[in-house]
Coordinates of C-alpha atoms in Angstrom, one line a residue:
Chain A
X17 CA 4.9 -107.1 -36.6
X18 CA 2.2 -106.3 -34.7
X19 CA 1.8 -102.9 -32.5
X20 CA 1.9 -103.3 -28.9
X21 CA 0.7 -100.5 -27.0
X22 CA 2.0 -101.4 -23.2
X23 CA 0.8 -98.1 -22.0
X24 CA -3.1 -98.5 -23.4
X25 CA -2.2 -102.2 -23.0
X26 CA -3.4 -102.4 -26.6
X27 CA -2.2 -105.0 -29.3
X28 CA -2.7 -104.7 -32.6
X29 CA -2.4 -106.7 -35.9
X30 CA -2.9 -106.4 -39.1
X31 CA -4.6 -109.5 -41.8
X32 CA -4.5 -109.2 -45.2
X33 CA -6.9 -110.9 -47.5
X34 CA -4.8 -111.7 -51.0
X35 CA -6.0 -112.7 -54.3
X36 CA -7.0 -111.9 -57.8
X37 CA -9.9 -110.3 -58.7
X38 CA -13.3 -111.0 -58.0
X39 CA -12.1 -113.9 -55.7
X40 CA -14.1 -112.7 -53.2
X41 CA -11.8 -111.1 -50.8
X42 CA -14.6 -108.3 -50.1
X43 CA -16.9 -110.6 -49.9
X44 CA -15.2 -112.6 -46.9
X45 CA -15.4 -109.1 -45.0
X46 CA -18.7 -108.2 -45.4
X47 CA -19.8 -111.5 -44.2
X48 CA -17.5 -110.8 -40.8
X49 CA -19.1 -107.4 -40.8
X50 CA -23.0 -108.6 -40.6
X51 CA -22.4 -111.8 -38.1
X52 CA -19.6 -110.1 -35.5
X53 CA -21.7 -108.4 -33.1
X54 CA -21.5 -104.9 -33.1
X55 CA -20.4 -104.1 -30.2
X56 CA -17.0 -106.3 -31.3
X57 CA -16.3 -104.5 -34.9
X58 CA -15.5 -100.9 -36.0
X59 CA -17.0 -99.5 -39.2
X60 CA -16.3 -101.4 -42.0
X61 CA -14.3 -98.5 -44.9
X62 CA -14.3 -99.2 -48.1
X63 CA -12.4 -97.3 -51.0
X64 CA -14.6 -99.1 -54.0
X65 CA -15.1 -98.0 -57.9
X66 CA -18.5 -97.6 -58.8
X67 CA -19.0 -101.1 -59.9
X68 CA -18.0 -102.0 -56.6
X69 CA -14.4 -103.4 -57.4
X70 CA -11.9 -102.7 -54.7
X71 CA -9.8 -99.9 -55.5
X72 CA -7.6 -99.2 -52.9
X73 CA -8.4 -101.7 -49.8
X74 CA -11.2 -102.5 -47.7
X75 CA -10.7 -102.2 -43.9
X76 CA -12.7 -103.7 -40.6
X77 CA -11.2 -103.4 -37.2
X78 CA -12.2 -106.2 -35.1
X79 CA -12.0 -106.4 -31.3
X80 CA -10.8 -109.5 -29.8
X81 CA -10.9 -109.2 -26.5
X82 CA -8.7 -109.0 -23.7
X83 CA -5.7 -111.1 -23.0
X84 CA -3.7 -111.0 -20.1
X85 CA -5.1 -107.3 -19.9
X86 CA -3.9 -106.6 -23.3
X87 CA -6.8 -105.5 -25.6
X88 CA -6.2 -108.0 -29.0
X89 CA -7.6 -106.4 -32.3
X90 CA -7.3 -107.2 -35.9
X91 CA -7.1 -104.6 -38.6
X92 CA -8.2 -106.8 -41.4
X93 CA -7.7 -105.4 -44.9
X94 CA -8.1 -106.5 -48.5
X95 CA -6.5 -105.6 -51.7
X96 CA -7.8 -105.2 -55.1
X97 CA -7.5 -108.2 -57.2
X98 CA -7.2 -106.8 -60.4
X99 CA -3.9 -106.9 -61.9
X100 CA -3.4 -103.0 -62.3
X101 CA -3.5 -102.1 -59.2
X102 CA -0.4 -103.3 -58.1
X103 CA 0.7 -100.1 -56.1
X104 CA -1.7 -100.3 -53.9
X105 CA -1.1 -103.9 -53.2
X106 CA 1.6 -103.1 -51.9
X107 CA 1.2 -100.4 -50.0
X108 CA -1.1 -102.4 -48.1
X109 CA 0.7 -105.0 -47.3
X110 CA 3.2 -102.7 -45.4
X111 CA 2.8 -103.7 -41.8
X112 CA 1.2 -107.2 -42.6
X113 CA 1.4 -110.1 -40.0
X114 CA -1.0 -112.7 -41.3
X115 CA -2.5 -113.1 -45.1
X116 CA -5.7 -114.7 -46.1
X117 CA -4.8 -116.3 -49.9
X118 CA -8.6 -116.1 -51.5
X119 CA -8.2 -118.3 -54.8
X120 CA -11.0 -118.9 -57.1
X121 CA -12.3 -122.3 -57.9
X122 CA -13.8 -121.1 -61.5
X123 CA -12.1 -123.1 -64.0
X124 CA -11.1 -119.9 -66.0
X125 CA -9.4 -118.7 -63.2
X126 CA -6.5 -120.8 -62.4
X127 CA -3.9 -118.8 -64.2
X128 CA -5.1 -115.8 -62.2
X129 CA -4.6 -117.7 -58.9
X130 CA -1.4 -118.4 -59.8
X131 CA -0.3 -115.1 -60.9
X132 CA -1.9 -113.6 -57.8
X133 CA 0.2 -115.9 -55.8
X134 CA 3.5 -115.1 -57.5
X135 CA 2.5 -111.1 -57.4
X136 CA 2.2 -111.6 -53.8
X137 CA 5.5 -113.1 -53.5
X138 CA 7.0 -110.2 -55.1
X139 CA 5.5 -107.7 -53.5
X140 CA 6.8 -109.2 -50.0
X141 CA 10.3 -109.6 -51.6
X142 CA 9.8 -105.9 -52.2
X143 CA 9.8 -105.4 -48.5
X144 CA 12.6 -107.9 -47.6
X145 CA 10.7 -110.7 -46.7
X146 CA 10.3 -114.3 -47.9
X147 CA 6.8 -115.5 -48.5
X148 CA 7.3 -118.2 -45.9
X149 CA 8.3 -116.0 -42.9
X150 CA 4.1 -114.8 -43.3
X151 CA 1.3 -116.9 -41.7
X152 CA -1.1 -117.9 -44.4
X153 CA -4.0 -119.1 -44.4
X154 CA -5.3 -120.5 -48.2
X155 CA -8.9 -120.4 -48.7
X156 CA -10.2 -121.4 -51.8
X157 CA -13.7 -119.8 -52.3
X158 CA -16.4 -120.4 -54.7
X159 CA -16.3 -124.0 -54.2
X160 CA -20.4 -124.3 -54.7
X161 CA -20.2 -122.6 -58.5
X162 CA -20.7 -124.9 -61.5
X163 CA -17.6 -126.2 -63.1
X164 CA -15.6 -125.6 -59.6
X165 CA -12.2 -126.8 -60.1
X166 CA -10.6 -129.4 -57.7
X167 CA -9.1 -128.1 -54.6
X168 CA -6.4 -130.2 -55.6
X169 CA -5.6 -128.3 -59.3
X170 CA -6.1 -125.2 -57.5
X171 CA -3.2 -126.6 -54.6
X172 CA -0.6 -127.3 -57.3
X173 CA -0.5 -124.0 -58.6
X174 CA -0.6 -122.1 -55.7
X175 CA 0.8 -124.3 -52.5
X176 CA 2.4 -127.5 -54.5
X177 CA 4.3 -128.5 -51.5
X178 CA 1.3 -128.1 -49.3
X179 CA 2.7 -126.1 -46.7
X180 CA -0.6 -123.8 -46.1
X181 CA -3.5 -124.5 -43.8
X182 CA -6.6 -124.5 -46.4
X183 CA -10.1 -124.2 -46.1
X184 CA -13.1 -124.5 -48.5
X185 CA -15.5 -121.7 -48.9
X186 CA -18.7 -120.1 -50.1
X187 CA -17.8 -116.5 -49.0
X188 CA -20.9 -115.5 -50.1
X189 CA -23.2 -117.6 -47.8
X190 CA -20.5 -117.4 -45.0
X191 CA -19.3 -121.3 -45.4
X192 CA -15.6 -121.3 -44.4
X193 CA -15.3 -117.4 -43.4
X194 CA -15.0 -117.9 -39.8
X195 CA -12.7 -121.4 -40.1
X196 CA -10.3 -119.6 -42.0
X197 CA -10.1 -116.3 -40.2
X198 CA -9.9 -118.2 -36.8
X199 CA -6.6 -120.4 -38.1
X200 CA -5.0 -117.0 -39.6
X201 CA -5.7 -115.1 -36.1
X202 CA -4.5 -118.3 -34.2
X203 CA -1.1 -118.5 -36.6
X204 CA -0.7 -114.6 -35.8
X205 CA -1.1 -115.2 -32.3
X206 CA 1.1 -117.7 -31.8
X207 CA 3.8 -115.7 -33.6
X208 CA 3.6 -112.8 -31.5
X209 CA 3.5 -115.1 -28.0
X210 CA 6.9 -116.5 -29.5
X211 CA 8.6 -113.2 -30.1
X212 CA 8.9 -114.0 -33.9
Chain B
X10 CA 8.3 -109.3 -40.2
X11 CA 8.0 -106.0 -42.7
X12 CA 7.9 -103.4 -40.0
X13 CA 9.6 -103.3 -36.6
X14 CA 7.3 -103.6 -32.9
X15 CA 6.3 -99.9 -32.0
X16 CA 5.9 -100.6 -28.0
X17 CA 4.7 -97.4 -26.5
X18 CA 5.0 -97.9 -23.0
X19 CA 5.9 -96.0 -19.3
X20 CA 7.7 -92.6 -19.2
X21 CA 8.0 -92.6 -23.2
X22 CA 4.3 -93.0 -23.6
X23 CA 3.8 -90.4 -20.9
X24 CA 6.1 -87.8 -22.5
X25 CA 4.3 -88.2 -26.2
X26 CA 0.9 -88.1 -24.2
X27 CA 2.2 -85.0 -22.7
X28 CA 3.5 -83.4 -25.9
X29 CA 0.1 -83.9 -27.5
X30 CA -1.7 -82.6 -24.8
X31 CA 0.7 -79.3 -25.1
X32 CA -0.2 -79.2 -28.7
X33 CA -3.6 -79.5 -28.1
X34 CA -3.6 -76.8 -26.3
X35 CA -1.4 -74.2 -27.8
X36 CA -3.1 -75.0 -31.2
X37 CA -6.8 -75.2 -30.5
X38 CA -7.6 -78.1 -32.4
X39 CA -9.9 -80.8 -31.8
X40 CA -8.2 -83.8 -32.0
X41 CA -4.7 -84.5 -31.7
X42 CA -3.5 -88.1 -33.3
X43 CA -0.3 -89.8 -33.7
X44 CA -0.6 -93.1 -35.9
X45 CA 1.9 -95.5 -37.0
X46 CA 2.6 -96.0 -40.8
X47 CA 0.7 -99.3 -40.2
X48 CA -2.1 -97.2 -39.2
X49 CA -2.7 -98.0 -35.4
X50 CA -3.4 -95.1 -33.4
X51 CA -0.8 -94.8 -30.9
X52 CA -1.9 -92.5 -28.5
X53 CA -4.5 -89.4 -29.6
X54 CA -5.8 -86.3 -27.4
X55 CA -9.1 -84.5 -28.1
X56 CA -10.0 -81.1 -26.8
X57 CA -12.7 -80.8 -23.7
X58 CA -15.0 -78.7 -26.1
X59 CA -14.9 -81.5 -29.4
X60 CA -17.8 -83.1 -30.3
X61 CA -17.4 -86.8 -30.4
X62 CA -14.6 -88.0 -32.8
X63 CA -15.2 -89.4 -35.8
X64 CA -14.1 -93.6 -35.7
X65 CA -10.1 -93.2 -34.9
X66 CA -9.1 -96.7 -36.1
X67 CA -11.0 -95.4 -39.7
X68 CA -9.3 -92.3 -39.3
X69 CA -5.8 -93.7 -38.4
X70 CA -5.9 -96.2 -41.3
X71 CA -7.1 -93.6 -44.0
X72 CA -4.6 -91.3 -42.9
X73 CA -1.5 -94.2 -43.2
X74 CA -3.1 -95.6 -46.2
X75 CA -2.8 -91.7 -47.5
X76 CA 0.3 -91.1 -46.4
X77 CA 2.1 -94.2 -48.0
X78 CA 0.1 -93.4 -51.6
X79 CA 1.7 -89.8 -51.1
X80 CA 5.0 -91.4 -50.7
X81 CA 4.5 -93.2 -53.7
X82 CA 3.7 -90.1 -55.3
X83 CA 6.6 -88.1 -54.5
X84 CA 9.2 -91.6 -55.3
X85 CA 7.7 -91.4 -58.5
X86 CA 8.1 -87.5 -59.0
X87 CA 11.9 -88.0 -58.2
X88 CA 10.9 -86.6 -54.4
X89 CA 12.4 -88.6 -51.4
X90 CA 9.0 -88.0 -49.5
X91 CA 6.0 -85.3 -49.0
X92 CA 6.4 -84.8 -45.4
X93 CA 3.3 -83.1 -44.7
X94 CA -0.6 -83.4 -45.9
X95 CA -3.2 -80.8 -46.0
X96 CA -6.9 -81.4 -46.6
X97 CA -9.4 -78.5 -46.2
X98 CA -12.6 -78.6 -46.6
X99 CA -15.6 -76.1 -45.9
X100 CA -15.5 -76.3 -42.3
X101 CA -12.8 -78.0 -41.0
X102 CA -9.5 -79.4 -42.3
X103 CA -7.0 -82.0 -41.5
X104 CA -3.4 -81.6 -41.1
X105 CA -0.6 -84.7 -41.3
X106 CA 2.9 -83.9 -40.9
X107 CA 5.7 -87.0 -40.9
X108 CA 7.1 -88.1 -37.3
X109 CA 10.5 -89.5 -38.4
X110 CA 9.8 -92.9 -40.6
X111 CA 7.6 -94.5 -38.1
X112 CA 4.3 -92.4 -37.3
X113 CA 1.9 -89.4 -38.3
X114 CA 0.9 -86.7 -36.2
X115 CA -2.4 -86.0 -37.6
X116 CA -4.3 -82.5 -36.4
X117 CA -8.4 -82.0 -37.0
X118 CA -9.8 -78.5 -36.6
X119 CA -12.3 -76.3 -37.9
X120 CA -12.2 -73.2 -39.6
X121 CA -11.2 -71.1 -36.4
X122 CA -8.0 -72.3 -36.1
X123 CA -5.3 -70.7 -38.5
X124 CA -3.3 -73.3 -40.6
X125 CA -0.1 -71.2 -40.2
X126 CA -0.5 -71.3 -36.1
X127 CA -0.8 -75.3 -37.0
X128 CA 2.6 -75.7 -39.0
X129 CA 4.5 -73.5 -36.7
X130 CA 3.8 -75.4 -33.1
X131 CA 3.6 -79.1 -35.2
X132 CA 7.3 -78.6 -36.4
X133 CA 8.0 -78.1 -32.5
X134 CA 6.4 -80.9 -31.2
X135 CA 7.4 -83.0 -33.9
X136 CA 11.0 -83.4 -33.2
X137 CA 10.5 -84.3 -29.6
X138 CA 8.2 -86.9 -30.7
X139 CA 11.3 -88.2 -33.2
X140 CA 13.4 -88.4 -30.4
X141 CA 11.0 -90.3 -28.0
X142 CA 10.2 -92.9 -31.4
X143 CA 13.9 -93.2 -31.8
X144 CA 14.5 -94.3 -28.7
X145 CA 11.9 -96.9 -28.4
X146 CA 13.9 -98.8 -31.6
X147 CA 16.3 -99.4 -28.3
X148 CA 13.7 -100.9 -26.7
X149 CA 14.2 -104.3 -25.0
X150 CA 11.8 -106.9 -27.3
X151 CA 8.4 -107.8 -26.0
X152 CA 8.0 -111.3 -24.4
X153 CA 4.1 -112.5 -23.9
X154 CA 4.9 -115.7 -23.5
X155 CA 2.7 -119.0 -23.8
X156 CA 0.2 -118.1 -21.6
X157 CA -1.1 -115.1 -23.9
X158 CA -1.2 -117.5 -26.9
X159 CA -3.6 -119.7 -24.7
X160 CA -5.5 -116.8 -23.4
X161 CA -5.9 -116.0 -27.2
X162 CA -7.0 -119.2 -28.1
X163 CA -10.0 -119.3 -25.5
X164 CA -10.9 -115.7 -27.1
X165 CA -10.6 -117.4 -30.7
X166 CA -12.9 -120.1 -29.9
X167 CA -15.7 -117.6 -28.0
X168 CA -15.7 -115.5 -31.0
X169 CA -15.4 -117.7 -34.0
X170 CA -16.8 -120.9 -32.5

């Protein structure tokens, strides 16, 4: 859960973005990073190969504001997608209180959303936790490429009862990065107002 | 939830505030951090003389992120933990010692400080620090109540639209 600093009146919490590789889970950061103003958003780390695949996370602290004289900021992290790098998957989602699900709409990609899925259910079995006592937010990404799958095919594998919030995107020209950061902040919020 | 609420707050905070101020002082470092294993700083001292520090939510989350891939490590090697993490480099080096299973107490300093004077006065401090940690677990929960999730909200909608 998140940390709550009374004595800096500071609260902090921690979003994951989840997926499988080249989902665009980097992508939805670096869009945050260029439209929050600065004055809002800490440096923006990222532990990357040379070809620019996540290797170990990427991380951007964002600075809410102030409420009810409690400075709010998100730690917002991602994971590497690709399926080796399981280990540090899971280290990072030690500490998590709200997940971003990034799926990929390219037709050759609906295994890997699902396997992505199930990895992260794992991993938060791992740490005692059911998959359901998260907030997550699914956003399925890519949805402007040629051959996108329907949101719907891409629902039954990953959410068949339809119990996530879900948003559309195009990461890469910002279309649905804010919508679905907003709902996962909101979700994490609301948790931590109820005590849960 | 993974991890249990760390609420610093009132004569605990003021007692590890105090603790790292000591250390700060009988040491020489610069700065003087203790993060959670989540990798929020929790309260950090830097000496009068320090250049400005380096982006502490960066360094707190590097340092966590480090920590748990060292205690990966040492699972793997058969080891229960590493409890403490040295990095030198040419000019300055950093220092991360365990506080219990809830927080690092990370030390930056340059070359004029001796590691060994380090270790010896970090040990001190560190089981104090335990103590205080320990007895925040007993802590009453935190209650923010609806009106925070409003107030959050409003904040939401200014910054996201």
């Amino acid at each position: 859960m998140s940390t709550i600093n009374f004595a800096a009146r500071e609260i902090n919490c921690k979003i994951v973005y989840y997926g499988p590789g080249m989902s665009g889970k980097t992508t939805n950061l670096k869009h945050v990073f260029s439209k929050v103003p600065a004055g809002l958003r800490g440096e923006m780390v990222s532990l990357a190969t040379e070809d620019e695949r996540t290797l170990f996370f990427d991380f951007l602290p964002l600075d809410l504001g102030s409420v009810q004289g409690f400075k709010t900021r998100f730690h917002l992290y991602t994971v590497p997608g690709q399926v080796f790098y399981n280990a540090s998957r899971k280290l990072i989602l030690r500490g998590v209180d709200g997940i971003v699900f990034v799926a990929d709409s390219a037709p050759n990609r609906l295994r890997a959303n699902a396997e992505s899925m199930r990895n992260l259910r794992e991993n938060l079995a791992e740490y005692g936790i059911d998959v359901r006592d998260v907030p997550i937010v699914l956003q399925v990404n890519k949805r402007d490429i040629e051959g996108a799958l329907p949101t719907e095919m891409i629902r039954a594998v990953i959410d068949p009862k339809k119990e996530l919030t879900f948003f559309e995107a195009t990461a890469h020209n910002g279309g649905g990065v804010f919508e679905t950061l907003k709902t996962v902040s909101r979700l994490v919020l609301d948790r931590l107002s109820k005590n849960k | 939830m993974i991890e249990p609420t760390l609420a610093l707050y009132g004569d605990a905070f003021e007692r590890v505030d105090q603790h790292l101020e000591e250390l700060l002082t009988a040491t020489g470092v610069r700065y003087c951090l203790l993060v959670d294993r989540k990798g929020f700083v929790l309260s950090h001292k830097e000496a009068l003389w320090a250049p400005r520090p380096p982006a502490l939510d960066s360094v707190a989350t590097l340092v966590a992120s480090n920590a748990a891939a060292t205690a990966a490590l040492a699972n793997m090697l058969g080891e229960r933990t590493f409890s403490e993490q040295t990095h030198q480099g040419e000019n300055g080096t950093l220092y991360v010692e365990s506080v219990g299973t809830e927080a690092l107490l990370t030390l930056i300093f340059d070359g004029s400080v001796p590691l060994g004077r380090v270790k010896v006065h970090t040990k001190k401090v560190i089981a104090r620090l335990a103590d205080i940690l320990q007895e925040l677990q007993d802590a009453p929960p935190v209650q923010l109540g609806d009106d925070f999730s409003t107030g959050a909200t409003a904040l939401l909608d200014d910054l996201f639209g």
